[in-house]
Structure formats: structure tokens, C-alpha cells
């Protein structure tokens, strides 16, 4: 202010209404562009997962339809079998190798004042120790199971004729008291005998050469699997030695093909996938081993026949989620039933109790929420995987579906954040509608 006059130099010009409207639109456009960019990597990963799954299904049906493609693909996978075995064993042994390696490094720092020679060789010591444990486990498995299996088969060969005679005597005594049932039984026996004789003459004898050739080829395939197994163990060692190089190469390729933000999301998703697979597979193996050991201890205490063989069957089939215990209980029940029907009933009660313990106490403690799937989605993943890919689908259907579920869930969360809506499903339980003007959730207050 000078000479009583007010100057306008200190007062900034006020934006007009039109300028405010344009600035607001630009701000909204920037916000929309930023949120759209954040969601783009998840959409890309979700689309990629969908395309991979669709391509796998199309490839499966193409292989089923065209036998030439099936034969070529089988040959290709047969060539890759030792590599697959090596990678699988390396993945399973990697946590043990990491524990041993970390323990050796800690020992070198605390006891040997950071001995460089021990730190350099800690990876080799970890791999050698892990491979030794694996080989000892396989040898122990063969030493325990094979003699027990031989004794079981030999015992069945000795006891089955006597049990068949006892069953026949009981049936004759029962039918002697019921003439009507005796006539039906006699008719069924005659028809069954004629069917078996006809099958032997028309089916079995003409195909005897083919059966012999199939047995021979089966022996050759088994021998090839054994050779591939040992080659796979060698490949496993190299994979464990070079695992840091593989991880570094994957990260390098990720950041070379994707922008920084997208690359970070890819790595975060890869870590989550590793956590799902590692937590589920290794946790399920540990869980199944514990269940198998507990089953053997209980069966041995009650003097159940074929305790070791039955426990092995129960432990192996327990790896398959949900349906595995019941699949393993059926052949085990039939084996025990041939010896003692009463003990077979006791066996079913023991298995039921074990599965309750596993499902409610042991399984949640070991597996936790490694997959993030509810029971419904676990059953859905097993049925879908087994229907498309058989036994392998039953084993790996749950973790694969969990990865797809995780990616899709991340996409949903990003879209909800963009719309400033809650991300928990429970918040939508009582929702009546979304107000189109205020973009707020309107909850249903009426009593159902």
C-alpha cells in the first residue's frame, strides 16, 4: 500500500470456474491412469495363467485324439524323465541343504572365527549330507518294505486256499438250510464257470504271446526307470550346486523383459508360488510320514496283520489331500479282512481316528494356511486335476489351483482398491446394492 492506493501485485490471480473444472478432470485422469497402471501387471499375469491353463487343456485333448502326437510327446517326456527326476529331488532337498549350509556358516563364524575354507565348502557339505540322507532313506525303505511285501504275498498264498475252503464250507451250510437260495447259487456258479472257461479259451490263450511281450516290455521299462532314477540323482546334485545361478538368471530375464514395477510383481508372485508349492508338498510329505509311523505303532500294538505294509500304504496315499486316506484304507481293509474280519473292523476305527487327528490337529499345525484355499476349493482342485491329468493331477492340482486363485485374488483386490471398496468378502455379505452416484455400498437392513 502506497499513498493510500491498494496495489494488486501481492494478490495472486484466482482461477476461473472453467480452469478449476479442467484441473479437476486432469487430476482424476492422472489418478485413473495411475490405478490402471497398477492393475495392468496383475491382469497380464491373470491372462497368462488363463492362457497357459487353456493351452494345457487343449493340448491334453489334442494328445488324446491324435495317437501320433501322443507317441511323440511320450517319447519327448521319456527323454526328459531323468531331468524331471533331478529337478523334483533338488526342489525337495533344497530346504535341507539350506539348513545344513546355514548351520555350517554359523559354526564357522562362531567357533572357527569365520573360517573361509568351511564357508566355501558349506554348500558341497550340505548337498553331500542331504544326498546321503536320501540314499539311506531309500535303502532303509527297500530293506524294510521288500521282505515284508514278500512275506505278505507268501502268507496270502498259504492262507488263501484254507480261507477259501472255510468260506465254501460256510456257504454250503448256509445254503443247505435255504433251498431257494441254493438253486440261485447253483445257477450263478454254473454261469460263472462257463464264463471263465469261455474267457480262457477265447481271450486269454489267443493273447498269451501279447501278454508275454507286455510283461517283457514292462520289465524293460522298469529297468529304464531305475537307470533314469540314478541319472536323476546326478542331475539333482548339479541343480543344487547351480541353484543360485538359476535364480539370478530368472531375475535378470524378468527385469529385461518387464518394466520395474511389473518385474517386482512377477518376483513377488514367484515367491508366493514357491511358498505355496514348498509349504504344501514338503509339509504334506512330513505329515504323511508321521501318519505312517503312528499307524505302524498302533497296528503293531494291537497285533494287526501286515502292519508294516498297511502302514506304508496309508502313509503313501495320505499324500493325496482329502481322498488319499480313504483310497489307502480300502486295499488295507481287504488285506486284513482275509485274515480276520473282526480286526478289519478295528482297523477301520483306527484309520478313522488317525484321519480325525490328522485333519484337525496335525495337518493344520504342519501345513497351516500354505495354500489359502477353503475345503470346497481343495475338493474342486482335486476333482479337476484328477479328471484332466489322473494321479499327477490329484497330487499337484491343489497347489497349482492355489497359485491361480492367488493371482485372481490379487486382481480383484486391485480393482476394489481402485473403486475404494472393502476387500474382505465378509464386508459384502449383507450388501444390497452399490449406489451409482456416491459409489458406496448400501447394506440390507431388512430381516430375512
CSV table of C-alpha atoms in Angstrom, one decimal:
chain,number,residue,atom,x,y,z
A,1,UNK,CA,0.0,0.0,0.0
A,2,UNK,CA,1.5,3.4,-1.1
A,3,UNK,CA,-0.1,6.9,-1.0
A,4,UNK,CA,-3.4,5.4,0.1
A,5,UNK,CA,-3.6,3.3,-3.1
A,6,UNK,CA,-4.0,-0.5,-3.0
A,7,UNK,CA,-1.8,-2.4,-5.4
A,8,UNK,CA,-2.8,-5.8,-6.9
A,9,UNK,CA,0.7,-7.1,-7.1
A,10,UNK,CA,0.5,-9.1,-3.8
A,11,UNK,CA,-2.8,-10.7,-4.6
A,12,UNK,CA,-2.4,-13.9,-6.8
A,13,UNK,CA,-5.0,-14.2,-9.6
A,14,UNK,CA,-7.8,-16.6,-8.7
A,15,UNK,CA,-8.5,-19.5,-11.2
A,16,UNK,CA,-11.8,-19.3,-13.0
A,17,UNK,CA,-14.5,-21.9,-12.8
A,18,UNK,CA,-13.5,-23.4,-16.1
A,19,UNK,CA,-9.9,-23.7,-15.0
A,20,UNK,CA,-10.9,-25.4,-11.8
A,21,UNK,CA,-13.0,-27.9,-13.8
A,22,UNK,CA,-10.2,-28.6,-16.2
A,23,UNK,CA,-7.7,-29.1,-13.3
A,24,UNK,CA,-10.1,-31.5,-11.6
A,25,UNK,CA,-10.5,-33.5,-14.7
A,26,UNK,CA,-6.8,-33.7,-15.2
A,27,UNK,CA,-6.3,-34.8,-11.6
A,28,UNK,CA,-9.0,-37.5,-12.0
A,29,UNK,CA,-7.4,-38.7,-15.2
A,30,UNK,CA,-4.0,-38.9,-13.6
A,31,UNK,CA,-5.5,-40.9,-10.7
A,32,UNK,CA,-7.3,-43.2,-13.1
A,33,UNK,CA,-4.1,-43.7,-15.2
A,34,UNK,CA,-2.1,-44.5,-12.1
A,35,UNK,CA,-4.5,-47.1,-10.7
A,36,UNK,CA,-4.9,-48.6,-14.2
A,37,UNK,CA,-1.1,-49.0,-14.4
A,38,UNK,CA,-1.1,-50.7,-11.1
A,39,UNK,CA,-3.6,-53.3,-12.1
A,40,UNK,CA,-2.1,-53.9,-15.5
A,41,UNK,CA,0.6,-56.4,-14.3
A,42,UNK,CA,-2.0,-58.4,-12.4
A,43,UNK,CA,-4.3,-58.5,-15.4
A,44,UNK,CA,-1.3,-59.6,-17.6
A,45,UNK,CA,-0.4,-62.4,-15.1
A,46,UNK,CA,-4.1,-63.5,-14.8
A,47,UNK,CA,-4.5,-63.6,-18.6
A,48,UNK,CA,-1.2,-65.5,-18.9
A,49,UNK,CA,-2.3,-68.1,-16.3
A,50,UNK,CA,-5.7,-68.5,-18.1
A,51,UNK,CA,-3.9,-68.9,-21.5
A,52,UNK,CA,-1.5,-71.4,-20.0
A,53,UNK,CA,-4.3,-73.4,-18.4
A,54,UNK,CA,-6.4,-73.3,-21.6
A,55,UNK,CA,-3.5,-74.3,-23.7
A,56,UNK,CA,-2.7,-77.2,-21.4
A,57,UNK,CA,-6.4,-78.4,-21.7
A,58,UNK,CA,-6.3,-78.1,-25.5
A,59,UNK,CA,-3.0,-79.9,-25.7
A,60,UNK,CA,-4.3,-82.7,-23.5
A,61,UNK,CA,-7.4,-83.3,-25.7
A,62,UNK,CA,-5.2,-83.0,-28.8
A,63,UNK,CA,-2.9,-85.7,-27.5
A,64,UNK,CA,-5.8,-87.9,-26.5
A,65,UNK,CA,-7.3,-87.5,-30.0
A,66,UNK,CA,-4.3,-88.0,-32.2
A,67,UNK,CA,-2.2,-91.1,-31.4
A,68,UNK,CA,0.8,-89.9,-33.4
A,69,UNK,CA,1.1,-86.7,-31.3
A,70,UNK,CA,0.7,-88.8,-28.2
A,71,UNK,CA,3.5,-91.1,-29.1
A,72,UNK,CA,5.9,-88.3,-30.0
A,73,UNK,CA,5.0,-86.5,-26.7
A,74,UNK,CA,5.5,-89.6,-24.7
A,75,UNK,CA,9.0,-90.0,-26.3
A,76,UNK,CA,9.8,-86.4,-25.5
A,77,UNK,CA,8.8,-86.8,-21.9
A,78,UNK,CA,10.7,-90.1,-21.7
A,79,UNK,CA,13.8,-88.3,-22.8
A,80,UNK,CA,13.2,-85.6,-20.1
A,81,UNK,CA,12.4,-88.1,-17.4
A,82,UNK,CA,15.9,-88.1,-15.7
A,83,UNK,CA,15.9,-84.2,-15.8
A,84,UNK,CA,12.4,-84.1,-14.2
A,85,UNK,CA,13.5,-86.6,-11.5
A,86,UNK,CA,16.6,-84.5,-10.8
A,87,UNK,CA,14.7,-81.2,-10.6
A,88,UNK,CA,12.0,-82.7,-8.3
A,89,UNK,CA,14.5,-84.2,-5.9
A,90,UNK,CA,16.5,-80.9,-5.9
A,91,UNK,CA,13.4,-79.0,-5.0
A,92,UNK,CA,12.5,-81.4,-2.2
A,93,UNK,CA,16.1,-81.5,-0.8
A,94,UNK,CA,16.7,-77.7,-1.2
A,95,UNK,CA,15.3,-76.8,2.3
A,96,UNK,CA,17.5,-79.4,4.0
A,97,UNK,CA,20.5,-78.2,2.0
A,98,UNK,CA,19.8,-74.6,3.1
A,99,UNK,CA,19.5,-75.6,6.7
A,100,UNK,CA,22.8,-77.5,6.7
A,101,UNK,CA,24.6,-74.7,4.8
A,102,UNK,CA,23.3,-72.1,7.2
A,103,UNK,CA,24.4,-74.2,10.1
A,104,UNK,CA,27.9,-74.7,8.7
A,105,UNK,CA,28.3,-71.0,8.1
A,106,UNK,CA,27.1,-70.2,11.6
A,107,UNK,CA,29.5,-72.7,13.0
A,108,UNK,CA,32.4,-71.2,11.0
A,109,UNK,CA,31.5,-67.7,12.3
A,110,UNK,CA,31.0,-68.6,15.9
A,111,UNK,CA,33.6,-71.4,16.5
A,112,UNK,CA,36.2,-71.0,13.9
A,113,UNK,CA,36.4,-67.2,13.6
A,114,UNK,CA,34.9,-67.1,10.1
A,115,UNK,CA,36.9,-69.9,8.5
A,116,UNK,CA,36.8,-69.1,4.8
A,117,UNK,CA,37.5,-72.7,3.7
A,118,UNK,CA,34.5,-74.0,5.6
A,119,UNK,CA,32.2,-71.3,4.2
A,120,UNK,CA,33.3,-72.1,0.7
A,121,UNK,CA,32.6,-75.8,1.1
A,122,UNK,CA,29.4,-75.4,3.1
A,123,UNK,CA,27.2,-75.9,0.0
A,124,UNK,CA,29.1,-79.0,-1.0
A,125,UNK,CA,28.8,-80.4,2.5
A,126,UNK,CA,25.1,-79.6,2.6
A,127,UNK,CA,24.5,-81.3,-0.7
A,128,UNK,CA,26.6,-84.4,0.2
A,129,UNK,CA,24.8,-84.8,3.6
A,130,UNK,CA,21.4,-84.4,2.0
A,131,UNK,CA,22.1,-86.9,-0.7
A,132,UNK,CA,23.5,-89.3,1.9
A,133,UNK,CA,20.3,-89.0,3.9
A,134,UNK,CA,18.2,-89.6,0.8
A,135,UNK,CA,20.2,-92.7,-0.2
A,136,UNK,CA,20.0,-94.1,3.3
A,137,UNK,CA,16.2,-93.5,3.4
A,138,UNK,CA,15.8,-95.3,0.1
A,139,UNK,CA,17.9,-98.2,1.3
A,140,UNK,CA,16.1,-98.4,4.6
A,141,UNK,CA,12.8,-98.3,2.7
A,142,UNK,CA,13.9,-101.2,0.4
A,143,UNK,CA,15.3,-103.2,3.3
A,144,UNK,CA,12.1,-102.9,5.4
A,145,UNK,CA,9.4,-103.0,2.8
A,146,UNK,CA,10.6,-105.6,0.3
A,147,UNK,CA,10.9,-108.5,2.8
A,148,UNK,CA,7.6,-107.5,4.4
A,149,UNK,CA,5.9,-107.5,1.0
A,150,UNK,CA,7.4,-110.9,0.1
A,151,UNK,CA,6.2,-112.3,3.4
A,152,UNK,CA,2.7,-110.8,2.8
A,153,UNK,CA,2.4,-112.4,-0.6
A,154,UNK,CA,3.8,-115.7,0.6
A,155,UNK,CA,1.4,-115.7,3.6
A,156,UNK,CA,-1.6,-114.9,1.3
A,157,UNK,CA,-0.5,-117.8,-1.0
A,158,UNK,CA,-0.5,-120.2,2.0
A,159,UNK,CA,-3.7,-119.0,3.8
A,160,UNK,CA,-5.9,-118.2,0.8
A,161,UNK,CA,-6.7,-121.8,0.0
A,162,UNK,CA,-7.7,-122.6,3.6
A,163,UNK,CA,-9.8,-119.4,3.8
A,164,UNK,CA,-11.5,-120.3,0.6
A,165,UNK,CA,-12.3,-123.7,1.9
A,166,UNK,CA,-13.7,-122.3,5.1
A,167,UNK,CA,-15.8,-119.8,3.1
A,168,UNK,CA,-17.0,-122.6,0.8
A,169,UNK,CA,-18.0,-124.8,3.8
A,170,UNK,CA,-19.8,-121.9,5.5
A,171,UNK,CA,-21.7,-121.1,2.2
A,172,UNK,CA,-22.7,-124.8,1.8
A,173,UNK,CA,-24.0,-125.0,5.3
A,174,UNK,CA,-25.9,-121.8,4.9
A,175,UNK,CA,-27.4,-122.8,1.5
A,176,UNK,CA,-28.3,-126.2,2.8
A,177,UNK,CA,-30.8,-124.5,5.1
A,178,UNK,CA,-32.2,-122.4,2.2
A,179,UNK,CA,-33.3,-124.4,-0.8
A,180,UNK,CA,-34.4,-121.4,-2.9
A,181,UNK,CA,-31.0,-119.6,-2.3
A,182,UNK,CA,-29.2,-122.9,-3.1
A,183,UNK,CA,-30.9,-123.1,-6.6
A,184,UNK,CA,-29.9,-119.5,-7.3
A,185,UNK,CA,-26.4,-120.1,-6.1
A,186,UNK,CA,-26.1,-123.2,-8.2
A,187,UNK,CA,-27.2,-121.3,-11.3
A,188,UNK,CA,-24.8,-118.4,-10.7
A,189,UNK,CA,-21.9,-120.8,-10.1
A,190,UNK,CA,-22.6,-122.7,-13.4
A,191,UNK,CA,-22.9,-119.4,-15.3
A,192,UNK,CA,-19.7,-118.1,-13.7
A,193,UNK,CA,-17.9,-121.3,-14.5
A,194,UNK,CA,-19.0,-121.2,-18.2
A,195,UNK,CA,-18.0,-117.5,-18.4
A,196,UNK,CA,-14.5,-118.2,-17.0
A,197,UNK,CA,-14.0,-121.2,-19.3
A,198,UNK,CA,-15.1,-119.2,-22.3
A,199,UNK,CA,-12.8,-116.3,-21.4
A,200,UNK,CA,-9.8,-118.6,-21.0
A,201,UNK,CA,-10.4,-120.2,-24.4
A,202,UNK,CA,-11.4,-117.1,-26.4
A,203,UNK,CA,-9.4,-114.3,-24.7
A,204,UNK,CA,-6.5,-115.5,-22.6
A,205,UNK,CA,-5.0,-118.2,-24.7
A,206,UNK,CA,-5.1,-116.3,-28.1
A,207,UNK,CA,-3.4,-113.3,-26.3
A,208,UNK,CA,-0.8,-115.3,-24.5
A,209,UNK,CA,2.0,-114.1,-26.8
A,210,UNK,CA,0.9,-110.5,-26.4
A,211,UNK,CA,0.8,-110.8,-22.6
A,212,UNK,CA,4.3,-112.2,-22.6
A,213,UNK,CA,5.5,-109.3,-24.8
A,214,UNK,CA,3.8,-106.8,-22.5
A,215,UNK,CA,5.5,-108.4,-19.4
A,216,UNK,CA,8.8,-108.2,-21.2
A,217,UNK,CA,8.4,-104.6,-22.2
A,218,UNK,CA,7.2,-103.8,-18.6
A,219,UNK,CA,10.5,-105.3,-17.2
A,220,UNK,CA,12.5,-103.2,-19.7
A,221,UNK,CA,10.5,-100.0,-18.8
A,222,UNK,CA,11.2,-100.7,-15.1
A,223,UNK,CA,14.9,-101.1,-15.8
A,224,UNK,CA,14.9,-97.9,-17.7
A,225,UNK,CA,13.2,-96.1,-14.9
A,226,UNK,CA,15.8,-97.4,-12.5
A,227,UNK,CA,18.6,-96.1,-14.8
A,228,UNK,CA,16.8,-92.7,-15.2
A,229,UNK,CA,16.5,-92.5,-11.4
A,230,UNK,CA,20.2,-92.8,-10.8
A,231,UNK,CA,20.9,-90.3,-13.6
A,232,UNK,CA,18.3,-88.0,-12.0
A,233,UNK,CA,20.2,-88.1,-8.7
A,234,UNK,CA,23.3,-86.9,-10.5
A,235,UNK,CA,21.3,-84.1,-12.2
A,236,UNK,CA,19.9,-83.3,-8.7
A,237,UNK,CA,23.5,-82.6,-7.4
A,238,UNK,CA,24.2,-80.2,-10.3
A,239,UNK,CA,20.9,-78.4,-9.9
A,240,UNK,CA,21.6,-77.8,-6.2
A,241,UNK,CA,25.2,-76.6,-7.0
A,242,UNK,CA,23.9,-74.2,-9.6
A,243,UNK,CA,20.7,-73.1,-8.0
A,244,UNK,CA,21.9,-69.5,-7.2
A,245,UNK,CA,22.8,-69.1,-10.9
A,246,UNK,CA,19.3,-70.3,-12.0
A,247,UNK,CA,17.7,-67.8,-9.6
A,248,UNK,CA,19.9,-65.0,-10.7
A,249,UNK,CA,19.2,-65.8,-14.4
A,250,UNK,CA,15.4,-65.8,-13.8
A,251,UNK,CA,15.5,-62.4,-12.1
A,252,UNK,CA,17.8,-61.0,-14.9
A,253,UNK,CA,15.4,-62.2,-17.6
A,254,UNK,CA,12.4,-60.8,-15.6
A,255,UNK,CA,13.8,-57.3,-15.4
A,256,UNK,CA,15.0,-57.4,-19.0
A,257,UNK,CA,11.5,-58.2,-20.4
A,258,UNK,CA,9.3,-56.2,-18.0
A,259,UNK,CA,9.3,-52.7,-16.5
A,260,UNK,CA,10.5,-52.3,-12.9
A,261,UNK,CA,7.0,-52.2,-11.4
A,262,UNK,CA,5.9,-55.3,-13.4
A,263,UNK,CA,9.1,-57.1,-12.7
A,264,UNK,CA,8.6,-56.6,-8.9
A,265,UNK,CA,5.1,-58.0,-9.1
A,266,UNK,CA,6.4,-61.0,-11.1
A,267,UNK,CA,9.1,-61.8,-8.5
A,268,UNK,CA,6.6,-61.3,-5.6
A,269,UNK,CA,4.2,-63.7,-7.3
A,270,UNK,CA,7.0,-66.2,-8.0
A,271,UNK,CA,8.0,-66.1,-4.3
A,272,UNK,CA,4.3,-66.7,-3.3
A,273,UNK,CA,4.1,-69.6,-5.8
A,274,UNK,CA,7.3,-71.1,-4.3
A,275,UNK,CA,5.9,-70.7,-0.8
A,276,UNK,CA,2.6,-72.5,-1.8
A,277,UNK,CA,4.4,-75.4,-3.5
A,278,UNK,CA,7.1,-75.8,-0.9
A,279,UNK,CA,4.8,-75.4,2.0
A,280,UNK,CA,2.2,-77.8,0.6
A,281,UNK,CA,4.4,-80.6,-0.9
A,282,UNK,CA,7.1,-80.8,1.8
A,283,UNK,CA,4.5,-80.2,4.5
A,284,UNK,CA,2.3,-83.0,3.1
A,285,UNK,CA,5.3,-85.4,2.9
A,286,UNK,CA,6.2,-84.8,6.5
A,287,UNK,CA,2.6,-85.1,7.5
A,288,UNK,CA,2.3,-88.4,5.7
A,289,UNK,CA,5.5,-89.8,7.2
A,290,UNK,CA,4.2,-89.0,10.7
A,291,UNK,CA,0.8,-90.6,10.0
A,292,UNK,CA,2.5,-93.7,8.5
A,293,UNK,CA,4.7,-94.1,11.6
A,294,UNK,CA,1.8,-93.5,14.0
A,295,UNK,CA,-0.3,-96.1,12.1
A,296,UNK,CA,2.5,-98.7,12.3
A,297,UNK,CA,3.0,-98.1,16.1
A,298,UNK,CA,-0.8,-98.5,16.7
A,299,UNK,CA,-1.2,-101.5,14.4
A,300,UNK,CA,1.9,-103.2,16.0
A,301,UNK,CA,0.5,-102.7,19.5
A,302,UNK,CA,-2.9,-104.3,18.6
A,303,UNK,CA,-1.1,-107.1,16.7
A,304,UNK,CA,-2.7,-106.2,13.4
A,305,UNK,CA,-1.7,-108.5,10.4
A,306,UNK,CA,0.5,-106.9,7.7
A,307,UNK,CA,1.2,-103.9,10.0
A,308,UNK,CA,4.2,-102.6,8.1
A,309,UNK,CA,2.7,-103.0,4.6
A,310,UNK,CA,-0.6,-101.5,5.6
A,311,UNK,CA,1.1,-98.5,7.3
A,312,UNK,CA,3.2,-97.9,4.2
A,313,UNK,CA,0.0,-97.9,2.0
A,314,UNK,CA,-1.7,-95.5,4.4
A,315,UNK,CA,1.3,-93.2,4.6
A,316,UNK,CA,1.8,-93.0,0.8
A,317,UNK,CA,-1.8,-92.4,-0.1
A,318,UNK,CA,-2.1,-89.8,2.6
A,319,UNK,CA,0.0,-87.5,0.3
A,320,UNK,CA,-3.1,-87.0,-1.8
A,321,UNK,CA,-5.3,-84.5,0.0
A,322,UNK,CA,-8.8,-85.3,1.2
A,323,UNK,CA,-9.4,-88.6,-0.8
A,324,UNK,CA,-6.0,-90.2,-0.1
A,325,UNK,CA,-6.7,-91.7,3.3
A,326,UNK,CA,-9.8,-93.4,2.0
A,327,UNK,CA,-8.1,-94.7,-1.1
A,328,UNK,CA,-5.4,-96.3,1.1
A,329,UNK,CA,-7.8,-97.7,3.6
A,330,UNK,CA,-9.7,-99.8,1.0
A,331,UNK,CA,-6.9,-102.2,-0.1
A,332,UNK,CA,-5.6,-102.3,3.5
A,333,UNK,CA,-9.0,-103.3,4.8
A,334,UNK,CA,-9.3,-106.1,2.2
A,335,UNK,CA,-5.9,-107.5,3.2
A,336,UNK,CA,-6.8,-107.6,6.9
A,337,UNK,CA,-10.3,-108.9,6.1
A,338,UNK,CA,-8.8,-112.0,4.5
A,339,UNK,CA,-7.1,-112.8,7.9
A,340,UNK,CA,-9.7,-111.6,10.4
A,341,UNK,CA,-13.0,-109.7,9.8
A,342,UNK,CA,-13.0,-108.5,13.4
A,343,UNK,CA,-9.6,-106.9,13.1
A,344,UNK,CA,-10.6,-105.4,9.8
A,345,UNK,CA,-13.4,-103.5,11.6
A,346,UNK,CA,-10.9,-102.4,14.3
A,347,UNK,CA,-8.6,-101.2,11.5
A,348,UNK,CA,-11.3,-99.0,10.1
A,349,UNK,CA,-11.9,-97.4,13.5
A,350,UNK,CA,-8.1,-96.8,13.9
A,351,UNK,CA,-7.9,-95.2,10.4
A,352,UNK,CA,-10.9,-93.0,11.2
A,353,UNK,CA,-9.3,-91.8,14.5
A,354,UNK,CA,-6.0,-91.2,12.7
A,355,UNK,CA,-7.6,-89.1,10.0
A,356,UNK,CA,-9.5,-87.1,12.6
A,357,UNK,CA,-6.2,-86.4,14.3
A,358,UNK,CA,-4.5,-85.6,11.0
A,359,UNK,CA,-7.3,-83.3,9.7
A,360,UNK,CA,-8.0,-81.4,12.9
A,361,UNK,CA,-4.6,-81.3,14.7
A,362,UNK,CA,-1.5,-82.5,12.8
A,363,UNK,CA,-2.4,-81.2,9.3
A,364,UNK,CA,-3.2,-77.6,10.4
A,365,UNK,CA,0.0,-77.5,12.5
A,366,UNK,CA,2.3,-78.6,9.7
A,367,UNK,CA,0.5,-77.2,6.6
A,368,UNK,CA,-1.2,-74.1,8.2
A,369,UNK,CA,-2.7,-71.9,5.5
A,370,UNK,CA,0.0,-72.7,2.9
A,371,UNK,CA,-2.4,-72.8,0.0
A,372,UNK,CA,-5.0,-70.3,1.2
A,373,UNK,CA,-7.8,-72.4,-0.1
A,374,UNK,CA,-11.0,-73.5,1.6
A,375,UNK,CA,-12.1,-77.1,1.8
A,376,UNK,CA,-14.5,-76.6,-1.1
A,377,UNK,CA,-11.8,-75.3,-3.4
A,378,UNK,CA,-9.4,-78.1,-2.3
A,379,UNK,CA,-12.0,-80.8,-3.3
A,380,UNK,CA,-12.7,-78.8,-6.6
A,381,UNK,CA,-9.0,-78.7,-7.4
A,382,UNK,CA,-8.5,-82.4,-6.7
A,383,UNK,CA,-11.5,-83.5,-8.8
A,384,UNK,CA,-10.5,-81.2,-11.7
A,385,UNK,CA,-6.8,-82.2,-11.6
A,386,UNK,CA,-7.6,-85.9,-11.4
A,387,UNK,CA,-10.2,-85.7,-14.2
A,388,UNK,CA,-7.7,-83.9,-16.5
A,389,UNK,CA,-4.3,-85.4,-15.6
A,390,UNK,CA,-5.0,-88.5,-13.4
A,391,UNK,CA,-2.9,-89.3,-10.4
A,392,UNK,CA,-0.4,-86.5,-11.1
A,393,UNK,CA,-3.4,-84.1,-11.2
A,394,UNK,CA,-4.5,-85.3,-7.8
A,395,UNK,CA,-1.1,-84.6,-6.3
A,396,UNK,CA,-0.4,-81.2,-7.8
A,397,UNK,CA,-3.9,-80.0,-8.5
A,398,UNK,CA,-4.2,-78.2,-5.2
A,399,UNK,CA,-1.0,-76.1,-5.3
A,400,UNK,CA,-1.5,-75.2,-9.0
A,401,UNK,CA,-5.1,-74.1,-8.4
A,402,UNK,CA,-3.9,-72.2,-5.3
A,403,UNK,CA,-1.5,-70.2,-7.5
A,404,UNK,CA,-4.3,-69.4,-10.0
A,405,UNK,CA,-6.5,-68.5,-7.0
A,406,UNK,CA,-3.8,-66.2,-5.6
A,407,UNK,CA,-3.3,-64.3,-8.9
A,408,UNK,CA,-7.0,-63.9,-9.5
A,409,UNK,CA,-7.5,-62.7,-5.9
A,410,UNK,CA,-4.8,-60.1,-6.3
A,411,UNK,CA,-6.5,-58.8,-9.4
A,412,UNK,CA,-9.8,-58.5,-7.5
A,413,UNK,CA,-8.1,-56.6,-4.7
A,414,UNK,CA,-6.5,-54.1,-7.0
A,415,UNK,CA,-9.8,-53.4,-8.8
A,416,UNK,CA,-11.6,-53.0,-5.4
A,417,UNK,CA,-8.9,-50.5,-4.2
A,418,UNK,CA,-9.4,-48.6,-7.4
A,419,UNK,CA,-13.1,-48.3,-6.6
A,420,UNK,CA,-12.4,-47.6,-2.9
A,421,UNK,CA,-14.4,-50.6,-1.8
A,422,UNK,CA,-13.6,-53.0,1.0
A,423,UNK,CA,-11.6,-56.1,0.1
A,424,UNK,CA,-12.9,-58.6,2.6
A,425,UNK,CA,-15.7,-61.0,1.4
A,426,UNK,CA,-17.4,-60.7,4.8
A,427,UNK,CA,-18.0,-57.0,4.1
A,428,UNK,CA,-20.2,-57.9,1.1
A,429,UNK,CA,-22.3,-60.5,2.9
A,430,UNK,CA,-25.1,-58.1,3.8
A,431,UNK,CA,-24.7,-55.8,0.7
A,432,UNK,CA,-28.0,-54.9,-1.0
A,433,UNK,CA,-26.5,-52.8,-3.8
A,434,UNK,CA,-23.8,-50.3,-4.8
A,435,UNK,CA,-25.1,-46.7,-5.1
A,436,UNK,CA,-24.4,-45.5,-8.6
A,437,UNK,CA,-23.9,-41.8,-7.6
A,438,UNK,CA,-22.0,-42.0,-4.3
A,439,UNK,CA,-20.3,-45.3,-5.2
A,440,UNK,CA,-20.9,-46.5,-1.7
A,441,UNK,CA,-22.2,-49.9,-0.6
A,442,UNK,CA,-25.8,-49.9,0.6
A,443,UNK,CA,-26.4,-52.6,3.2
A,444,UNK,CA,-29.7,-54.6,3.6
A,445,UNK,CA,-31.3,-53.7,6.9
A,446,UNK,CA,-34.4,-55.8,6.4
A,447,UNK,CA,-34.7,-59.1,8.3
A,448,UNK,CA,-34.8,-62.2,6.2
